[in-house]
């Protein structure tokens, strides 16, 4: 269809071989075109998606309307050995109490002697009864090459491996081990902007957990790539059901039924994510045209303590089962929304627009690391246009064409949408708009939803000012310099207050941020204790408090600001 007829120029995606089919499906549903190198110029695309990393030249040659789905040097946290080293460094700098979420690890062969020392000490103190180890090749994924052992004579390896203390007391559901796949999107490394997705996956082992048989991978590993071959996969397992996955929503309702303090658990997970990313932030050059989706694997032990097992680069986005379909299509849509495309980005081939865009685009190098303020301004400028130019977020108009109906509707969602596409808490969904006025995604989506694309009317234009407004952190209105608290089901987890926002500008001040994480944890801790006390006094009044704070990060309701949850309880004291 001609651009004129459509009313807007379609965005173009480019997929590298091996990229997930679901990404293509979602983008086509949103009305994007697929890049064809025989028909289009080299730079005539908006999104290049690869499962593997990009070449340095891809970053150097990037144009203002283009985005890449990876940042450079992500192996600092996604390679098991690098991650272990970074976390160890942070532990010695900031204390074991804060960085106690990763099982002790040793990289072999280099650290064999160190491992032997710890192993021997363990054997002598408790006869080695309670200590189990897991050995993982550092360069492999999907459970490949992993084995468990108790006795060092069973440790055999022929490549670089990491030996980790095996968390032998996992939380079980009906006797089955599971871990959580948490989807995290790093929108920017400088300033650090991190979103955690409310949906995610719970991945089960398919045979009951027992330490009596360490070589039964179907009992000890939770990788789908392994468990789908297990006999238990197709069985209707007690409580777990068939297959080996749950959605996070299902897990959350399970926790509520168990009367688990959900808020505290998610807060701890959110801390793990922030503290892990902080370990690598100084090594990763920030690029405003890139965004990274990471898969954090979290194991919860029987005392509800979450442990970080590893961080996955390019977490699987294949749709292998109903839980995948329910989670991943929505996730991909939300990632595209986070990429913050504007109508302007569709006009790649219009020479005059390109020139105007280039004029407005500050000439700054994308690499190496750009400063925080410049990054932000640059990302804004990359989509700038003159007042007579069509300009708005295309996320909404693209969705007009969307046919995706597979997204789950949360029972408590107040959505009035007639299509199957449901975003749970509508009223709080904000979109980064080039307009200075507040725009909520809810209102835009509602008005565009039933409008044929050819009739699509674009919002009026306002040239934005690139000035940093000084507004209180808690201000609920859309603000250019403060990232939206929520984009789709992505919840902003960093920065979480004004101090962390300031500390992550220009050059990320890791020390200051770690201090803020510490303070927040203490305040939330005392807030919880206070609530517990009140709980004993009056269960009725406490229910009101719980209703407001239980869903801080993950619930189906609008997540309240962290400060709203703890300030009245602990700050006034
Ligand atoms: P891979 O990259 O091969 O998936 P992981 O580190 O994620 O490697 O480990 C695979 C699985 O092994 C995890 O999903 C989890 O079930 C189990 N596992 C890994 N490390 C530990 C550990 N330290 N304690 C308990 N279980 C673990």
Coordinates of N, CA and C and ligand atoms in Angstrom, one line a residue, residues 78 80 103-104 133-134 136-137 140-146 148 162 164-168 170 177-179 181 203 205 209 220-227 297 299 307-312, ligand 1:
X78 N 26.5 -12.0 30.8 CA 25.8 -13.2 30.3 C 26.8 -14.4 30.2
X80 N 28.9 -17.0 32.1 CA 28.9 -17.5 33.5 C 30.2 -17.1 34.2
X103 N 25.2 -18.2 44.3 CA 25.9 -19.3 44.9 C 27.4 -19.2 44.7
X104 N 28.2 -19.5 45.7 CA 29.7 -19.4 45.6 C 30.1 -20.2 44.3
X133 N 27.6 -29.9 44.6 CA 28.2 -28.9 43.7 C 27.6 -29.2 42.3
X134 N 27.5 -28.1 41.5 CA 27.0 -28.2 40.1 C 28.1 -27.7 39.2
X136 N 29.2 -26.5 35.4 CA 28.6 -26.0 34.1 C 29.7 -25.4 33.2
X137 N 29.7 -25.9 32.0 CA 30.7 -25.3 31.0 C 30.4 -23.8 30.8
X140 N 28.5 -22.7 27.4 CA 27.3 -23.4 26.9 C 26.1 -22.9 27.6
X141 N 24.9 -23.2 27.0 CA 23.7 -22.8 27.6 C 22.7 -24.0 27.5
X142 N 21.5 -23.8 27.9 CA 20.4 -24.8 27.8 C 20.7 -26.1 28.5
X143 N 21.4 -26.0 29.5 CA 21.7 -27.2 30.3 C 22.7 -28.1 29.8
X144 N 23.3 -27.7 28.6 CA 24.3 -28.6 28.0 C 25.5 -28.8 28.8
X145 N 26.0 -30.0 29.0 CA 27.2 -30.3 29.7 C 27.2 -30.1 31.2
X146 N 26.0 -29.9 31.8 CA 25.9 -29.7 33.2 C 25.8 -31.0 34.0
X148 N 25.9 -32.8 38.3 CA 26.0 -32.5 39.8 C 27.0 -33.5 40.4
X162 N 32.4 -23.7 35.3 CA 32.2 -23.0 36.6 C 31.6 -24.0 37.6
X164 N 29.6 -24.4 41.0 CA 28.8 -23.6 41.9 C 28.3 -24.4 43.0
X165 N 28.2 -23.8 44.2 CA 27.5 -24.6 45.2 C 26.1 -24.8 44.8
X166 N 25.7 -26.1 44.9 CA 24.3 -26.4 44.4 C 23.3 -26.1 45.5
X167 N 22.3 -25.3 45.2 CA 21.2 -24.9 46.1 C 20.4 -26.2 46.3
X168 N 20.6 -26.9 47.4 CA 20.0 -28.2 47.5 C 18.7 -28.2 48.2
X170 N 15.7 -26.3 47.2 CA 14.9 -25.4 46.5 C 13.4 -25.5 47.0
X177 N 11.0 -29.3 41.4 CA 11.8 -28.1 41.5 C 11.4 -27.1 40.3
X178 N 11.6 -25.9 40.5 CA 11.3 -24.9 39.5 C 12.3 -23.7 39.6
X179 N 12.4 -23.0 38.5 CA 13.1 -21.7 38.7 C 12.3 -20.6 37.9
X181 N 12.1 -17.5 35.2 CA 12.7 -16.7 34.1 C 12.1 -15.3 34.1
X203 N 9.7 -22.3 35.2 CA 10.1 -23.5 34.5 C 10.4 -24.7 35.5
X205 N 11.1 -28.7 36.7 CA 11.7 -30.0 36.4 C 10.6 -31.0 36.2
X209 N 11.8 -34.0 42.9 CA 13.2 -33.7 43.3 C 13.7 -34.6 44.4
X220 N 16.7 -32.4 38.5 CA 17.6 -31.3 39.1 C 17.7 -30.1 38.2
X221 N 17.5 -30.2 36.9 CA 17.6 -29.1 36.0 C 16.2 -28.7 35.6
X222 N 16.0 -27.4 35.4 CA 14.7 -26.9 35.0 C 14.6 -26.4 33.6
X223 N 15.7 -26.6 32.8 CA 15.7 -26.2 31.4 C 14.6 -26.9 30.6
X224 N 13.9 -26.1 29.8 CA 12.9 -26.7 29.0 C 13.5 -27.6 27.9
X225 N 14.7 -27.1 27.4 CA 15.4 -27.9 26.4 C 15.7 -29.3 26.8
X226 N 15.8 -29.5 28.1 CA 16.1 -30.9 28.7 C 14.7 -31.5 29.0
X227 N 13.9 -30.8 29.7 CA 12.7 -31.5 30.2 C 11.7 -31.9 29.2
X297 N 17.7 -15.9 35.4 CA 17.2 -17.2 36.0 C 17.4 -17.1 37.5
X299 N 16.4 -18.8 41.2 CA 15.9 -20.0 42.0 C 15.5 -19.6 43.4
X307 N 17.8 -16.7 44.5 CA 19.2 -16.9 44.1 C 19.3 -16.6 42.7
X308 N 20.4 -15.9 42.3 CA 20.7 -15.7 40.9 C 21.5 -16.9 40.3
X309 N 20.9 -17.6 39.3 CA 21.7 -18.7 38.7 C 22.5 -18.2 37.6
X310 N 21.9 -17.5 36.7 CA 22.7 -16.9 35.6 C 21.8 -15.8 34.8
X311 N 22.5 -15.1 33.9 CA 21.8 -14.1 33.1 C 21.9 -14.5 31.6
X312 N 20.8 -14.6 31.0 CA 20.8 -15.1 29.6 C 20.7 -14.0 28.6
Ligands
LIG1 P1 22.3 -23.1 31.3 O1 22.8 -21.8 30.8 O2 23.0 -24.2 30.7 O3 20.8 -23.1 31.3 P2 22.1 -22.6 34.2 O4 23.1 -21.9 35.1 O5 20.8 -21.8 33.9 O6 22.8 -23.1 32.9 O7 21.7 -23.9 34.9 C1 20.7 -24.8 34.3 C2 19.7 -25.3 35.4 O8 20.4 -26.0 36.4 C3 19.0 -24.2 36.1 O9 17.9 -23.8 35.4 C4 18.7 -24.8 37.4 O10 17.6 -25.6 37.4 C5 19.9 -25.7 37.7 N1 20.9 -25.0 38.5 C6 22.0 -24.3 37.9 N2 22.8 -23.8 38.9 C7 22.2 -24.2 40.1 C8 22.6 -24.1 41.5 N3 23.7 -23.4 41.8 N4 21.8 -24.6 42.4 C9 20.7 -25.3 42.0 N5 20.3 -25.5 40.8 C10 21.0 -25.0 39.8

